[in-house]
Short mmCIF file of C-alpha atoms in Angstrom, two decimals:
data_model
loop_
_atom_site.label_atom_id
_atom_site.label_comp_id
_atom_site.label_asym_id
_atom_site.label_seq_id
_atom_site.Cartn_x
_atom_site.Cartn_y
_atom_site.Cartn_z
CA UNK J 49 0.00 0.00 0.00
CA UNK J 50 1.35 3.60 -0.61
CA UNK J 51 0.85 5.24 2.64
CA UNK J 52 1.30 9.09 2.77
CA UNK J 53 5.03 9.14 3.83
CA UNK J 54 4.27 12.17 6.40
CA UNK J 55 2.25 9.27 8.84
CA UNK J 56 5.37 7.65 8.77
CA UNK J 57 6.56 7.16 13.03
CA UNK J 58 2.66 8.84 13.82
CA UNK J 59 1.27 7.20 17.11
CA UNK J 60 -2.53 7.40 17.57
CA UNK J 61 -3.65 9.26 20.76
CA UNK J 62 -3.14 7.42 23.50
CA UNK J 63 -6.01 7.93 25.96
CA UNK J 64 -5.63 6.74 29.88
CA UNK J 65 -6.83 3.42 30.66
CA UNK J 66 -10.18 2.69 31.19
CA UNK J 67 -12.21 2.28 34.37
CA UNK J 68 -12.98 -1.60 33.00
CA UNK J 69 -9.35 -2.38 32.13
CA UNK J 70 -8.04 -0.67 35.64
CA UNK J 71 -10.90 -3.25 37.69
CA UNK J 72 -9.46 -6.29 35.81
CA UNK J 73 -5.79 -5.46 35.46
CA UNK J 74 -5.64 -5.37 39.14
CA UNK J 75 -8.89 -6.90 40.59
CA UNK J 76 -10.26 -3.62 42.27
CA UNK J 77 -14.07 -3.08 42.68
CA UNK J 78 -13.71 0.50 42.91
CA UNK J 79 -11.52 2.81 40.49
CA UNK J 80 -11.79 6.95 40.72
CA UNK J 81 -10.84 8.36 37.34
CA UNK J 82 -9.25 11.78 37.17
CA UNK J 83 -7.39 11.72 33.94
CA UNK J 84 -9.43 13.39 31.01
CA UNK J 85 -11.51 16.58 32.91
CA UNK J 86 -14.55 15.59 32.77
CA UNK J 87 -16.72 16.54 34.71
CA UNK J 88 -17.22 14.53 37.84
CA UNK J 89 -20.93 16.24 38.79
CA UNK J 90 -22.08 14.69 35.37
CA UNK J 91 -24.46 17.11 32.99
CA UNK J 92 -27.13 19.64 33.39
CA UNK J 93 -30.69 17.91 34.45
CA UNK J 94 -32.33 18.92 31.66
CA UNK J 95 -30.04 17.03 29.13
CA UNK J 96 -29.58 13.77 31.82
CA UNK J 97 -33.78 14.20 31.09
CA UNK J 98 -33.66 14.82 27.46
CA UNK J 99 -31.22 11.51 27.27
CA UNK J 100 -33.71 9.52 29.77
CA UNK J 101 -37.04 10.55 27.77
CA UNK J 102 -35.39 10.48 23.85
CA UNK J 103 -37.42 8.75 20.99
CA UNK J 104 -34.15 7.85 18.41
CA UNK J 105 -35.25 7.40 14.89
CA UNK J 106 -32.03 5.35 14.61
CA UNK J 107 -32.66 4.49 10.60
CA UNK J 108 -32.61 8.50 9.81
CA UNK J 109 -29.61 11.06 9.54
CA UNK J 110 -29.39 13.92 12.19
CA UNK J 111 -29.80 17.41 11.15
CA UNK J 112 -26.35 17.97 9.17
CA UNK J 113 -26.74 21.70 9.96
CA UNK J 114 -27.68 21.52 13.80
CA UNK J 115 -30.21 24.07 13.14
CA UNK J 116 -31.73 24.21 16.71
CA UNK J 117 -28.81 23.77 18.80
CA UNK J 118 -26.99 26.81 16.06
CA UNK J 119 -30.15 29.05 16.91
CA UNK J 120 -30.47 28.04 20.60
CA UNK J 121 -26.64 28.90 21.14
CA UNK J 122 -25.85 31.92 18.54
CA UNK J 123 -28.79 33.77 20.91
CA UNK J 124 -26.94 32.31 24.29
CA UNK J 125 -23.51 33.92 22.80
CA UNK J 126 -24.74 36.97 20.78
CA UNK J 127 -23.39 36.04 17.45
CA UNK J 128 -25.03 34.80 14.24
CA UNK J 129 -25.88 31.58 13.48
CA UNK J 130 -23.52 31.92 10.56
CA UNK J 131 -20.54 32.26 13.10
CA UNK J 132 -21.01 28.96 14.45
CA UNK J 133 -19.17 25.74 12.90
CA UNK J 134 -20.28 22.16 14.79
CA UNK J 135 -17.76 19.36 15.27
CA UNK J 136 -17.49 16.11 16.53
CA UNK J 137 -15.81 17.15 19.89
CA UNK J 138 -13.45 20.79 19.51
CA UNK J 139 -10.60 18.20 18.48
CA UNK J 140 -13.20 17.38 15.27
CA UNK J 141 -12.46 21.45 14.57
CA UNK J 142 -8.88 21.49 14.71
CA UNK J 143 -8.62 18.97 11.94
CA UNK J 144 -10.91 21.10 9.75
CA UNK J 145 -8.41 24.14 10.60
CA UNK J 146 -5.83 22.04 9.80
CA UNK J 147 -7.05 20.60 6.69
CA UNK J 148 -8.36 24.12 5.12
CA UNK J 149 -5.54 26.30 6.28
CA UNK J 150 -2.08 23.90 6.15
CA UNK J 151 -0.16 22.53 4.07
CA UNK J 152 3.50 21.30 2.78
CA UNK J 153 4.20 25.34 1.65
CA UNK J 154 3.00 26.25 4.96
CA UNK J 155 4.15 26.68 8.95
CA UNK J 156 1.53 27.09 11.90
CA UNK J 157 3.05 28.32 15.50
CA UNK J 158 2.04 26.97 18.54
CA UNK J 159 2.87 26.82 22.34
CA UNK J 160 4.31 23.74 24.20
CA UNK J 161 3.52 21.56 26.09
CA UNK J 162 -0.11 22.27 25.22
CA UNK J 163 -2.67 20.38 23.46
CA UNK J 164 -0.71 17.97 21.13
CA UNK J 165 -3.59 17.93 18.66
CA UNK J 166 -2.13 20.87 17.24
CA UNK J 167 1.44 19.21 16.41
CA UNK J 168 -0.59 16.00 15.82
CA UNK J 169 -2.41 17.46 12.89
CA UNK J 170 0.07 19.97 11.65
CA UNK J 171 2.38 16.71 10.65
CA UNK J 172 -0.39 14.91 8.98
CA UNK J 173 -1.05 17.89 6.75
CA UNK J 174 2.70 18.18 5.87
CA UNK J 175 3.09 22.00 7.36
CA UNK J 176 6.31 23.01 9.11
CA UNK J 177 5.59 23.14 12.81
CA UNK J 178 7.28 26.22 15.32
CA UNK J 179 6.72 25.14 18.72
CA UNK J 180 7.44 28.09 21.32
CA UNK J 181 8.22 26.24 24.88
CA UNK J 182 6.02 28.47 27.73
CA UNK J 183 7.84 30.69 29.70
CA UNK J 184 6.70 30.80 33.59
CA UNK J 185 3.94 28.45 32.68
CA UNK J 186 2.80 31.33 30.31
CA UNK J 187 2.67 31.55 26.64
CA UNK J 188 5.41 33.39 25.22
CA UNK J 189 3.67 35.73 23.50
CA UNK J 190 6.43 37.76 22.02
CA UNK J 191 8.65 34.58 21.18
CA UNK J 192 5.65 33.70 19.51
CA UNK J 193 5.20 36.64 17.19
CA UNK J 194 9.10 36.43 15.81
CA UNK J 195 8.15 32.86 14.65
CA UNK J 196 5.65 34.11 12.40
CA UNK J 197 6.35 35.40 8.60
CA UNK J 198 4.47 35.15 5.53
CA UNK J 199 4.20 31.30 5.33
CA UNK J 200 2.37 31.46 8.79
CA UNK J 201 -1.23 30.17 8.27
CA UNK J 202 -2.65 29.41 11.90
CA UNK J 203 -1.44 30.41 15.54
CA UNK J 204 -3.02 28.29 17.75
CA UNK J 205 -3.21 29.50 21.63
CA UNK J 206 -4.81 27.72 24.38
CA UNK J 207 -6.11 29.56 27.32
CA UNK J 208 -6.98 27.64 29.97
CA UNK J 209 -4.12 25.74 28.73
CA UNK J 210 -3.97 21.91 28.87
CA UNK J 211 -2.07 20.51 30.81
CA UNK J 212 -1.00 23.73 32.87
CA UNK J 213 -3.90 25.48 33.35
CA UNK J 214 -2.93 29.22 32.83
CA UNK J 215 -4.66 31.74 31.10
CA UNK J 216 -3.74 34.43 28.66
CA UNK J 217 -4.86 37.57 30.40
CA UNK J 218 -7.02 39.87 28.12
CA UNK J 219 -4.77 42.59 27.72
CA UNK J 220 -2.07 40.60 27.01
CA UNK J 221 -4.07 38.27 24.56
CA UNK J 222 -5.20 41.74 22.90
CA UNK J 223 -2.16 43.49 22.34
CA UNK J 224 -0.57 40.12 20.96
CA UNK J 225 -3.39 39.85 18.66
CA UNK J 226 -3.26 43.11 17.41
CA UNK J 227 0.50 42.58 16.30
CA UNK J 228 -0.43 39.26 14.04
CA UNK J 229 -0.89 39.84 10.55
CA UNK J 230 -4.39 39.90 9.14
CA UNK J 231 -3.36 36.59 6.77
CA UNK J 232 -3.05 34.80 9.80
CA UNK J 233 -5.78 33.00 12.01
CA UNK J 234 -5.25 32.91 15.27
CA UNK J 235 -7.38 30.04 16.66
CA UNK J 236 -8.14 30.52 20.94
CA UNK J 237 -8.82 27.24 22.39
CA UNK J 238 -11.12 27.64 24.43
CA UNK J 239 -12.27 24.05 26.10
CA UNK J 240 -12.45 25.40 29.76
CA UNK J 241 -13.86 28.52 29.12
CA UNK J 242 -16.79 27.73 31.80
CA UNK J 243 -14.27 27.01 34.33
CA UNK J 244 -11.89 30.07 34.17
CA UNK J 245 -12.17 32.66 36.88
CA UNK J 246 -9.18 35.03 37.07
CA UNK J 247 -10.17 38.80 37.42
CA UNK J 248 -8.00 39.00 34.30
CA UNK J 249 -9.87 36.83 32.26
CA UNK J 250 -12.17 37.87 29.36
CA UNK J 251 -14.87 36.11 27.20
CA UNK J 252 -12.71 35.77 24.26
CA UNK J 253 -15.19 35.64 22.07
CA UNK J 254 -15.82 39.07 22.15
CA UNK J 255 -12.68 39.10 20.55
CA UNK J 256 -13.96 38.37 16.92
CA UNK J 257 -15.30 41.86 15.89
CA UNK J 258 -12.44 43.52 16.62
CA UNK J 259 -10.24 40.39 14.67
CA UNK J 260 -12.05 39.07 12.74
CA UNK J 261 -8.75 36.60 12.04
CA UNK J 262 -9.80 35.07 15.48
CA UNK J 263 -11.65 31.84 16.03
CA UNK J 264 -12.60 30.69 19.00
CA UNK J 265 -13.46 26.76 19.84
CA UNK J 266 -15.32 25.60 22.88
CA UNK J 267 -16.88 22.39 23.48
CA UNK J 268 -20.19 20.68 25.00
CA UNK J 269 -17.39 17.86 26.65
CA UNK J 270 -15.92 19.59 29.75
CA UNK J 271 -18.20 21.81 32.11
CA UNK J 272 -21.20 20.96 30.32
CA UNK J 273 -20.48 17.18 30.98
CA UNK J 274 -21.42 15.37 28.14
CA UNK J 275 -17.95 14.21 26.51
CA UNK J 276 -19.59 11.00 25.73
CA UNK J 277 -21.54 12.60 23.09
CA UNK J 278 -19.12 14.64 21.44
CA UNK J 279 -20.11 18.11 20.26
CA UNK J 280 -17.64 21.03 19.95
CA UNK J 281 -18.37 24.39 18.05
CA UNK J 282 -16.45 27.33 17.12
CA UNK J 283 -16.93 30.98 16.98
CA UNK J 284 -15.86 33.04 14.56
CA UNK J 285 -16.48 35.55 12.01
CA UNK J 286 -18.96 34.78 8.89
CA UNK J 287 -16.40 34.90 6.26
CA UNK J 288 -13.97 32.30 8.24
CA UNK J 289 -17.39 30.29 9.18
CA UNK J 290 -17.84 29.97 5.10
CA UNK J 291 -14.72 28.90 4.37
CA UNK J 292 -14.52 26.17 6.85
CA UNK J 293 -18.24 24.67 6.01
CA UNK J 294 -17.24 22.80 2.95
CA UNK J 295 -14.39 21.24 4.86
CA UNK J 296 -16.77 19.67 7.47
CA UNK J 297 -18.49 16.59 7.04
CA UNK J 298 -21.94 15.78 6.77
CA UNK J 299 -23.67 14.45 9.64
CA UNK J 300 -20.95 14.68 12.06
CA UNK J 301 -22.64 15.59 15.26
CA UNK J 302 -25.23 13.11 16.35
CA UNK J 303 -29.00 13.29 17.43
CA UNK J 304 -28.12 12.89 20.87
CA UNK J 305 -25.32 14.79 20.96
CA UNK J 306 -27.12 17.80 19.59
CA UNK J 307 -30.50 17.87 22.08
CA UNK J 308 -28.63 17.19 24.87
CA UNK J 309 -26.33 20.02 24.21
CA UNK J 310 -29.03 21.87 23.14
CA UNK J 311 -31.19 20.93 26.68
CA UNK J 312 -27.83 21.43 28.50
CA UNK J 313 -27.77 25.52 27.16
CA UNK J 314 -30.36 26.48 29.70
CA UNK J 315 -27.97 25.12 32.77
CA UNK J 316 -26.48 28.16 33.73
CA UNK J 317 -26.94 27.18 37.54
CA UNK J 318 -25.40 23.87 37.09
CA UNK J 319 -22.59 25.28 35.53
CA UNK J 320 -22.16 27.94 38.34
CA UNK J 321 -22.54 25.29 41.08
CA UNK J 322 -19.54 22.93 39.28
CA UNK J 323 -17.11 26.24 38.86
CA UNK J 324 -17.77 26.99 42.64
CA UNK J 325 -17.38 22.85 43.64
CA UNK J 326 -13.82 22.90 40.83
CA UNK J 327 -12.85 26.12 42.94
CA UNK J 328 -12.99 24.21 46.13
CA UNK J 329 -11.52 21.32 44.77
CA UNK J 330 -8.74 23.22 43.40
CA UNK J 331 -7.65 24.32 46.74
CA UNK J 332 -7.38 21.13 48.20
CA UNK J 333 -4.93 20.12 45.50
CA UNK J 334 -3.08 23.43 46.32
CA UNK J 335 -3.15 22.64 50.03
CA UNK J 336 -1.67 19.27 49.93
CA UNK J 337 1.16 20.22 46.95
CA UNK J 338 2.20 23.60 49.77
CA UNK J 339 2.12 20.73 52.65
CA UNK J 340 4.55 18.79 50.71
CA UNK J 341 6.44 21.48 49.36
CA UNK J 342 5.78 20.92 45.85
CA UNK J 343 4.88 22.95 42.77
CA UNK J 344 1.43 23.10 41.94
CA UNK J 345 0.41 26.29 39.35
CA UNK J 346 -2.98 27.97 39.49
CA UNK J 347 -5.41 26.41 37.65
CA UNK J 348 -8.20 28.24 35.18
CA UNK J 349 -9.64 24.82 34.64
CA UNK J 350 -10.80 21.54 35.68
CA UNK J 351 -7.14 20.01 36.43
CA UNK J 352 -4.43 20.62 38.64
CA UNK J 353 -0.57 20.29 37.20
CA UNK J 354 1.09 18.57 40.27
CA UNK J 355 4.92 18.26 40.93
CA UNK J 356 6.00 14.45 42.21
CA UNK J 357 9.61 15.07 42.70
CA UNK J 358 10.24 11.70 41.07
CA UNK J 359 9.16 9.99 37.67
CA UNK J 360 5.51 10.72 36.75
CA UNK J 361 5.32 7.32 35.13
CA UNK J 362 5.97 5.75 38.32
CA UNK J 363 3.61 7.82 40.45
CA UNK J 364 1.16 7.45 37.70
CA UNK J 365 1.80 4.19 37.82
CA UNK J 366 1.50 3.25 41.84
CA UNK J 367 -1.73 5.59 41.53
CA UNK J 368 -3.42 3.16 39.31
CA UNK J 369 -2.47 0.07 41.74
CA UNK J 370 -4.15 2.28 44.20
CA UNK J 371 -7.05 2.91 41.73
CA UNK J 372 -6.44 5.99 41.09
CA UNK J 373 -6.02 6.99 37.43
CA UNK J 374 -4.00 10.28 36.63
CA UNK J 375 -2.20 11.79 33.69
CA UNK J 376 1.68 10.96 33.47
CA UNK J 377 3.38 14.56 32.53
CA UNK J 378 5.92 12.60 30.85
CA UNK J 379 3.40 11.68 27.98
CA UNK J 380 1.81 15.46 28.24
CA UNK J 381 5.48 17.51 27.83
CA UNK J 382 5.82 17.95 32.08
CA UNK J 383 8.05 15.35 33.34
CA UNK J 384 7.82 15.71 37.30
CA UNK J 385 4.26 16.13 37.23
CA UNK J 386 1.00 14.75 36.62
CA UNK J 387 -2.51 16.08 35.58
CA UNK J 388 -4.89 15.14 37.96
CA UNK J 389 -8.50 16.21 36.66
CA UNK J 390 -10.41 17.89 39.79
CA UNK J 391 -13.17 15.03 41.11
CA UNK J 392 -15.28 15.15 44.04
CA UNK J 393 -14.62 16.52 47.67
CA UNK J 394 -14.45 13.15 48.61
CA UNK J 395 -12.26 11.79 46.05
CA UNK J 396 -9.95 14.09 45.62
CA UNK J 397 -9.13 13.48 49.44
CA UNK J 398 -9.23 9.55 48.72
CA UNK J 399 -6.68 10.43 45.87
CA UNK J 400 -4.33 12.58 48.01
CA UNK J 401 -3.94 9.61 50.53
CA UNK J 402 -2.91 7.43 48.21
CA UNK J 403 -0.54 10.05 46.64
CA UNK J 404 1.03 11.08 49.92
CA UNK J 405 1.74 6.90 50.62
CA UNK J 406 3.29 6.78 47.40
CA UNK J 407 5.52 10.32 47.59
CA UNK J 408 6.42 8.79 51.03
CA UNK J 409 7.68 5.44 49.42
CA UNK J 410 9.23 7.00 46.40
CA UNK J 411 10.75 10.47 47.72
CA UNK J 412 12.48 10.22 51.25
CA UNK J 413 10.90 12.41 53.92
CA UNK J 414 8.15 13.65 51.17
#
């Protein structure tokens, strides 16, 4: 077979293991998984209802153009329905991005470590790839701007970013785009919008009529808690949104996954209730990694970056004996830490036992 040389050494994404594979690979009855934020309170009641009470006409194709959840949302955000672009999951929208915008004669900037989707795709489209490592935990705004000339074709940015959890503060994020040339789209990821809460933090979306070379992606998968369903969308302006529509496929968000997002919308409570629960959550992460003396960055999301003074693998790895399942940082671009998605009161506690037995095992006197 002639396989496109550029997937040549390409790994698929590795997810972590699975609550069924944990249970059997070492006979536990109970597992708590904090490895891919979601959201441990589940989704808003009116979409766990919607999901409950469905009629599926499983022989017919969903609505290719999501033309209630598009109205329901454009109104929730202020934009037209001709802004919006639907994907299976955000990560659905970066390969669209990546297939309309790169290519062999092309480069695309992005931070690191950050979401490796963007590297991920960049190679498969054949476009040279300028990484900028984070500075302080921060993008490197100005670092990032000297890596751009005329053969730049996306910047991708991530704020919250994953795996660190920072944010790029408005002013900051305005000034940089302001200073990017107009051929350029600058794509804000924008996955844990709903869980960001520094005074310095702005709705990017309001962004996108002063640039309109700014898209924005969020997704239903996160706060809104239904991953399992996959819907992402992105904002943006109507000319980008028309470029990007023939690049989509048909069909490729689901009945379900479009009511439920579409019941979830009016969950504005439930959403406020998980950011205040994530907030709480958050600080008992912070309070154990101070105890400990170990690095533990604020968080605009639903993760914590944790320092383990040792080999993430390993810690990762004694978690998951424990039944505890984490993020390494040596697969995410943070050796000496792990992402630890923010669960309940109660098992974030369970989880900080087990981690404080295994620091004490691994690290002497941790």
């Amino acid at each position: 077979m002639r396989w496109n040389a550029r997937l040549e050494g390409m790994r698929a994404y590795e997810p972590g293991k699975t609550i069924a594979e944990v249970k059997r690979e070492y006979g536990l009855d109970r597992i708590v998984k904090l490895a891919s934020n979601e959201n441990p309170f589940g989704c808003p009641p009116a979409a766990s209802r919607y999901l409950k009470e469905m009629d599926l006409e499983t022989a017919l194709y969903p609505d290719g153009y999501s033309t209630a959840l598009r109205s329901a949302l454009a109104e929730k955000l202020g934009v037209s329905a001709r802004q919006l672009l639907f994907g299976s999951g955000s990560d659905e929208i970066i390969v669209i991005l990546a297939r309309a915008l790169l290519s062999q004669d092309d480069n695309t900037v992005a931070p690191w470590p950050s979401f490796p989707q963007y590297r991920h795709n960049a190679r498969i489209e054949g476009a040279e790839l300028r990484e900028i490592p984070l500075k302080d935990n921060r993008h490197d705004l100005d670092s990032m701007l000297r890596a751009i000339d005329e053969n730049t074709s996306i910047v991708w940015l991530c704020s919250p970013n994953n795996p660190t959890g920072g944010i790029i503060p408005d002013d900051e994020l305005r000034a940089f785009i302001s200073r990017v040339p107009e051929h350029v789209l600058v794509v804000v990821d924008n996955a844990y919008h709903e869980y960001a809460s520094a005074v310095d933090y702005r709705d990017p979306v309001d962004l996108i009529d002063d640039f309109p070379n700014v898209i924005v992606l969020r997704t239903f998968s996160k706060a809104y808690g239904l991953a399992a369903l996959r819907v992402g969308y992105a904002v943006g302006a109507e000319a980008v949104i028309s470029k990007l529509e023939p690049v989509r496929s048909p069909f490729n968000t689901t009945v379900a996954g479009q009511g439920a997002a579409l019941a979830a919308l009016g969950g504005d409570e439930f959403i406020r209730e998980c950011r205040e629960k994530n907030e709480r959550g958050k600080e008992q992460y912070v309070n154990f990694a101070r105890k400990h003396g170990l690095d533990c960055p604020r968080s605009e999301a639903n993760f914590v970056l944790m320092e383990i003074r040792g080999t993430a693998d390993h810690v990762a790895a004694e978690l998951l004996k424990r039944g505890f399942i984490v993020r390494s940082g040596d697969k995410l671009g943070t050796p000496g830490y792990i992402r630890i998605t923010v669960g309940t009161e109660e098992d974030n506690e369970a989880l900080l036992g087990a981690l404080a037995e295994v620091l004490a095992h691994s690290v002497p006197g941790a």
